[in-house]
Coordinates of C-alpha atoms in Angstrom, one line a residue:
X1 CA -8.6 9.7 8.9
X2 CA -7.5 12.5 11.3
X3 CA -7.0 15.4 10.2
X4 CA -3.6 17.2 10.8
X5 CA -3.0 21.2 11.5
X6 CA 0.2 23.0 12.1
X7 CA 0.3 24.1 15.0
X8 CA 1.8 23.8 18.6
X9 CA 1.0 20.3 19.9
X10 CA -2.3 19.9 22.1
X11 CA -2.8 17.0 24.2
X12 CA -1.4 13.8 23.2
X13 CA -0.5 15.4 20.2
X14 CA 3.3 15.4 18.5
X15 CA 4.8 17.8 15.5
X16 CA 6.6 16.6 13.0
X17 CA 8.9 17.8 10.3
X18 CA 7.9 16.2 7.4
X19 CA 11.2 15.0 5.3
X20 CA 9.0 12.9 2.8
X21 CA 5.5 12.6 1.9
X22 CA 4.2 9.8 -0.3
X23 CA 1.6 9.9 -2.9
X24 CA -1.6 7.4 -2.8
X25 CA -4.2 6.9 -5.5
X26 CA -6.5 8.8 -3.7
X27 CA -4.9 11.4 -3.8
X28 CA -4.8 12.3 -7.1
X29 CA -8.6 10.9 -7.1
X30 CA -9.6 14.4 -4.5
X31 CA -6.8 16.7 -6.7
X32 CA -8.8 15.5 -9.6
X33 CA -12.2 16.5 -9.0
X34 CA -13.0 12.7 -9.5
X35 CA -14.7 12.3 -5.3
X36 CA -16.5 15.6 -6.3
X37 CA -15.2 19.5 -6.9
X38 CA -17.8 21.1 -4.6
X39 CA -15.5 24.4 -3.8
X40 CA -17.0 24.5 -0.4
X41 CA -14.2 21.7 0.5
X42 CA -11.8 23.8 -0.4
X43 CA -8.7 24.3 0.7
X44 CA -8.2 20.4 0.7
X45 CA -5.3 19.0 2.4
X46 CA -3.4 16.0 0.6
X47 CA -1.6 13.1 1.7
X48 CA -2.1 10.8 4.5
X49 CA 1.2 9.2 5.3
X50 CA 5.0 10.7 5.3
X51 CA 8.0 10.2 7.5
X52 CA 10.2 13.1 9.4
X53 CA 11.4 14.5 12.6
X54 CA 9.5 14.5 15.8
X55 CA 10.3 18.9 16.7
X56 CA 7.7 18.9 19.5
X57 CA 6.0 16.9 22.0
X58 CA 3.0 17.3 24.3
X59 CA 3.9 15.8 27.9
X60 CA 1.0 12.8 27.4
X61 CA 2.4 11.8 24.1
X62 CA 2.9 8.0 23.9
X63 CA 2.3 6.0 20.3
X64 CA 2.2 2.2 19.6
X65 CA 5.6 1.8 20.5
X66 CA 5.9 4.2 24.0
X67 CA 6.6 7.9 24.5
X68 CA 7.7 10.3 21.4
X69 CA 10.4 12.3 22.4
X70 CA 12.0 15.4 20.0
X71 CA 14.6 13.9 17.8
X72 CA 13.0 11.0 16.9
X73 CA 11.9 9.7 13.3
X74 CA 8.7 8.4 12.8
X75 CA 6.4 7.5 10.4
X76 CA 2.6 9.2 10.4
X77 CA 0.3 7.6 8.6
X78 CA -3.8 7.7 8.8
X79 CA -4.0 11.5 9.0
X80 CA -5.0 14.4 6.0
X81 CA -2.5 17.2 4.7
X82 CA 0.7 15.2 5.1
X83 CA 2.0 17.4 1.9
X84 CA 3.7 20.0 4.0
X85 CA 6.7 20.9 5.4
X86 CA 5.5 20.2 9.2
X87 CA 2.7 18.6 10.7
X88 CA 1.0 18.2 14.3
X89 CA -0.8 15.2 14.9
X90 CA -2.1 13.0 17.4
X91 CA 0.9 10.8 18.7
X92 CA -0.9 7.4 17.7
X93 CA -0.5 8.0 14.3
X94 CA 3.0 7.6 14.8
X95 CA 5.4 4.6 14.5
X96 CA 9.4 4.4 14.7
X97 CA 11.2 4.9 11.3
X98 CA 13.6 1.9 10.8
X99 CA 16.9 2.8 9.9
X100 CA 17.2 0.8 7.2
X101 CA 14.7 2.7 5.4
X102 CA 15.2 6.6 4.2
X103 CA 12.7 9.1 4.7
X104 CA 11.7 8.3 0.9
X105 CA 10.8 5.0 1.7
X106 CA 9.8 4.9 4.7
X107 CA 7.4 7.5 4.0
X108 CA 5.3 4.5 1.6
X109 CA 5.6 1.6 3.6
X110 CA 2.0 1.8 5.9
X111 CA -0.6 2.6 3.4
X112 CA 0.7 -0.3 0.6
X113 CA 1.7 -2.5 3.3
X114 CA -0.6 -2.8 5.6
X115 CA -3.1 -3.2 2.7
X116 CA -0.9 -6.3 1.9
X117 CA -1.4 -7.6 5.6
X118 CA -4.9 -7.0 5.1
X119 CA -5.8 -9.0 1.8
X120 CA -3.3 -11.5 2.9
X121 CA -4.9 -12.0 5.9
X122 CA -8.7 -11.9 4.5
X123 CA -7.7 -14.6 2.0
X124 CA -6.3 -16.9 4.6
X125 CA -2.5 -17.4 2.6
X126 CA -0.5 -19.0 4.8
X127 CA 3.2 -21.3 4.4
X128 CA 3.0 -23.8 1.7
X129 CA -0.1 -22.1 -0.6
X130 CA 0.3 -21.3 -3.7
X131 CA -0.9 -17.4 -4.6
X132 CA -2.0 -16.1 -7.9
X133 CA -1.4 -12.4 -7.4
X134 CA -2.8 -10.2 -10.3
X135 CA -0.5 -6.8 -10.6
X136 CA 2.2 -7.3 -8.9
X137 CA 4.6 -5.2 -10.0
X138 CA 2.3 -2.2 -8.7
X139 CA 2.5 -0.6 -4.9
X140 CA 0.7 -2.7 -2.8
X141 CA 2.3 -6.0 -5.2
X142 CA 5.7 -5.7 -4.4
X143 CA 4.7 -5.7 -0.8
X144 CA 2.2 -8.5 -1.0
X145 CA 5.0 -10.3 -2.9
X146 CA 8.0 -10.0 -0.3
X147 CA 5.1 -10.8 2.8
X148 CA 3.7 -13.9 1.0
X149 CA 7.4 -14.6 0.6
X150 CA 8.5 -14.1 4.3
X151 CA 5.5 -16.6 5.2
X152 CA 6.5 -19.6 2.7
X153 CA 4.4 -18.8 0.3
X154 CA 4.9 -19.8 -3.3
X155 CA 3.5 -16.1 -5.4
X156 CA 2.6 -16.4 -9.4
X157 CA 2.3 -12.6 -10.2
X158 CA 0.7 -11.0 -13.3
X159 CA 2.9 -7.9 -14.7
X160 CA 3.8 -6.2 -17.8
X161 CA 7.9 -7.8 -19.3
X162 CA 9.6 -4.7 -17.7
X163 CA 8.4 -5.6 -13.8
X164 CA 9.7 -9.2 -14.6
X165 CA 13.3 -9.1 -13.3
X166 CA 12.3 -6.8 -10.3
X167 CA 9.4 -10.0 -9.1
X168 CA 12.2 -12.7 -9.8
X169 CA 14.2 -10.6 -7.8
X170 CA 11.9 -10.5 -4.6
X171 CA 11.4 -14.0 -4.9
X172 CA 7.8 -14.1 -7.0
X173 CA 7.0 -15.8 -10.6
X174 CA 6.4 -13.6 -12.9
X175 CA 3.6 -14.4 -15.5
X176 CA 2.5 -11.9 -18.8
X177 CA -1.6 -10.6 -18.3
X178 CA -3.1 -11.1 -21.6
X179 CA -5.2 -13.6 -23.3
X180 CA -4.2 -17.4 -22.5
X181 CA -3.4 -16.1 -18.6
X182 CA -5.6 -19.2 -17.2
X183 CA -3.3 -22.1 -19.6
X184 CA -0.3 -20.2 -18.4
X185 CA -0.6 -19.9 -14.9
X186 CA -2.0 -23.9 -14.6
X187 CA 0.9 -24.4 -16.4
X188 CA 3.5 -22.9 -14.4
X189 CA 1.5 -24.5 -11.1
X190 CA -0.2 -27.9 -11.9
X191 CA -1.3 -28.8 -8.9
X192 CA -3.5 -25.8 -8.3
X193 CA -3.6 -22.1 -6.8
X194 CA -4.7 -22.0 -3.5
X195 CA -5.7 -18.7 -3.5
X196 CA -6.1 -15.0 -5.4
X197 CA -5.2 -11.3 -4.5
X198 CA -6.5 -9.2 -7.3
X199 CA -4.8 -5.8 -7.4
X200 CA -6.2 -4.7 -11.0
X201 CA -10.0 -5.0 -10.9
X202 CA -10.5 -5.7 -14.4
X203 CA -12.5 -8.4 -16.2
X204 CA -9.9 -10.8 -17.0
X205 CA -8.1 -10.7 -13.6
X206 CA -11.9 -11.7 -12.0
X207 CA -12.6 -14.5 -14.3
X208 CA -9.3 -16.2 -14.3
X209 CA -9.6 -15.7 -10.8
X210 CA -13.1 -17.6 -10.6
X211 CA -11.8 -20.7 -13.1
X212 CA -8.6 -21.4 -11.1
X213 CA -9.5 -21.4 -7.4
X214 CA -13.6 -22.7 -6.6
X215 CA -13.3 -20.8 -3.0
X216 CA -14.6 -17.4 -3.8
X217 CA -13.2 -17.0 0.6
X218 CA -10.0 -17.2 -1.1
X219 CA -10.0 -14.6 -3.2
X220 CA -9.9 -11.2 -2.3
X221 CA -10.0 -7.8 -4.5
X222 CA -8.4 -4.1 -4.1
X223 CA -10.2 -2.7 -7.6
X224 CA -13.1 -5.0 -8.7
X225 CA -15.7 -3.1 -7.0
X226 CA -18.2 -3.7 -9.9
X227 CA -17.9 -7.6 -9.8
X228 CA -16.9 -8.6 -6.1
X229 CA -20.8 -8.3 -4.9
X230 CA -21.9 -10.3 -8.5
X231 CA -19.4 -12.9 -8.5
X232 CA -18.8 -13.5 -4.3
X233 CA -15.3 -12.8 -3.9
X234 CA -13.9 -10.0 -0.9
X235 CA -13.5 -6.9 -2.1
X236 CA -11.7 -5.0 0.6
X237 CA -10.6 -1.2 0.8
X238 CA -12.8 2.3 1.2
X239 CA -15.0 2.0 -1.8
X240 CA -19.3 0.6 -1.1
X241 CA -19.2 -2.3 0.3
X242 CA -15.8 -2.8 1.2
X243 CA -13.8 -4.1 4.1
X244 CA -12.2 -1.7 5.3
X245 CA -9.9 -4.0 7.3
X246 CA -9.3 -1.0 9.9
X247 CA -8.3 -3.1 12.9
X248 CA -6.0 -5.6 11.1
X249 CA -3.9 -2.7 9.0
X250 CA -3.3 -0.7 11.8
X251 CA -1.8 -4.0 14.1
X252 CA 0.4 -4.4 11.1
X253 CA 2.1 -1.1 11.4
X254 CA 4.8 -2.6 14.0
X255 CA 4.9 -5.4 12.3
X256 CA 5.5 -4.0 9.2
X257 CA 8.8 -2.3 11.0
X258 CA 9.7 -5.4 12.0
X259 CA 10.0 -7.5 9.0
X260 CA 12.0 -4.5 7.8
X261 CA 14.1 -4.3 10.8
X262 CA 15.1 -7.8 9.6
X263 CA 15.7 -7.9 5.9
X264 CA 12.5 -9.3 4.9
X265 CA 10.6 -5.8 3.4
X266 CA 11.6 -2.8 1.6
X267 CA 10.0 -0.2 0.1
X268 CA 10.9 1.0 -3.9
X269 CA 10.6 4.2 -4.6
X270 CA 10.5 5.1 -8.5
X271 CA 10.8 9.1 -7.7
X272 CA 10.6 12.2 -5.8
X273 CA 9.5 15.0 -6.4
X274 CA 10.0 18.9 -4.5
X275 CA 7.1 19.5 -3.1
X276 CA 6.6 22.6 -4.9
X277 CA 5.9 20.2 -8.0
X278 CA 3.5 18.4 -6.2
X279 CA 0.5 18.8 -9.2
X280 CA 3.3 16.9 -11.4
X281 CA 3.6 14.1 -9.6
X282 CA 0.5 13.6 -8.9
X283 CA 0.2 13.3 -12.7
X284 CA 2.7 10.5 -12.8
X285 CA 0.9 9.1 -10.4
X286 CA -2.5 8.7 -12.4
X287 CA -0.6 7.4 -14.8
X288 CA -0.3 4.0 -13.2
X289 CA 3.1 3.4 -14.6
X290 CA 5.7 3.6 -11.9
X291 CA 7.6 0.6 -10.7
X292 CA 7.4 1.6 -6.9
X293 CA 6.2 4.7 -4.5
X294 CA 6.4 8.6 -6.0
X295 CA 7.2 10.7 -2.8
X296 CA 7.4 14.2 -2.2
X297 CA 10.2 16.3 -0.6
X298 CA 9.9 19.7 1.4

């Protein structure tokens, strides 16, 4: 992750007026002290992705899609300090914002989208597969559903009953988690499950996955840090022993924008908060009940 500063752009940098900044679980972990509470680390800049308008550029400012100019609407990701009115970042961290998304939606596209892209790639998910997705109603889960369906994949997704209608609208087949999950999945997919993506990490998700898919290489977890190595399944993300998939996630950025423009991908925003209410927004995020992204609006 790259630090961003509120300053005039230097070589290869741009300054962006932030219109919306997305919240992610790592933000709450930092904010709450879960990742450490050493006062020497203060001030602690929060926010790794945002969307806004370019207000200043260096003459060498070129991003993944080409030169960046003043007035461009962009999404920035892989930065720190995005909870701000204005941010100066390397142009390499910016891609064009698709007109199909508003600023709040655009701010939440890349981290969850890149994570979903990475998980599908590592699990080897392809057209014609049947995918079991644990926690399909979460931010990453909703992205996995859309990306998988765009590839011609059947998706069976676990979620609470309140999320089922949304999942059906995206083309998934929702199913309740809890006791009897293995039997319910087998009833829906008598020919078997080809791959699993686990975005919740609890014992039920791991145990059901192991029971349904004999090929451990096709089971991917984003959250089962304690059991992944023991079970021989693939752990993705930023935790100890996890595959960060940096190159895959970086390469996905422009591909995600293409899918948005093609009408095959969108971002659900559950709620927005004023930037001044960031603490309240992070508290809501910590409950884990939002049916979509939370964004801050400066």
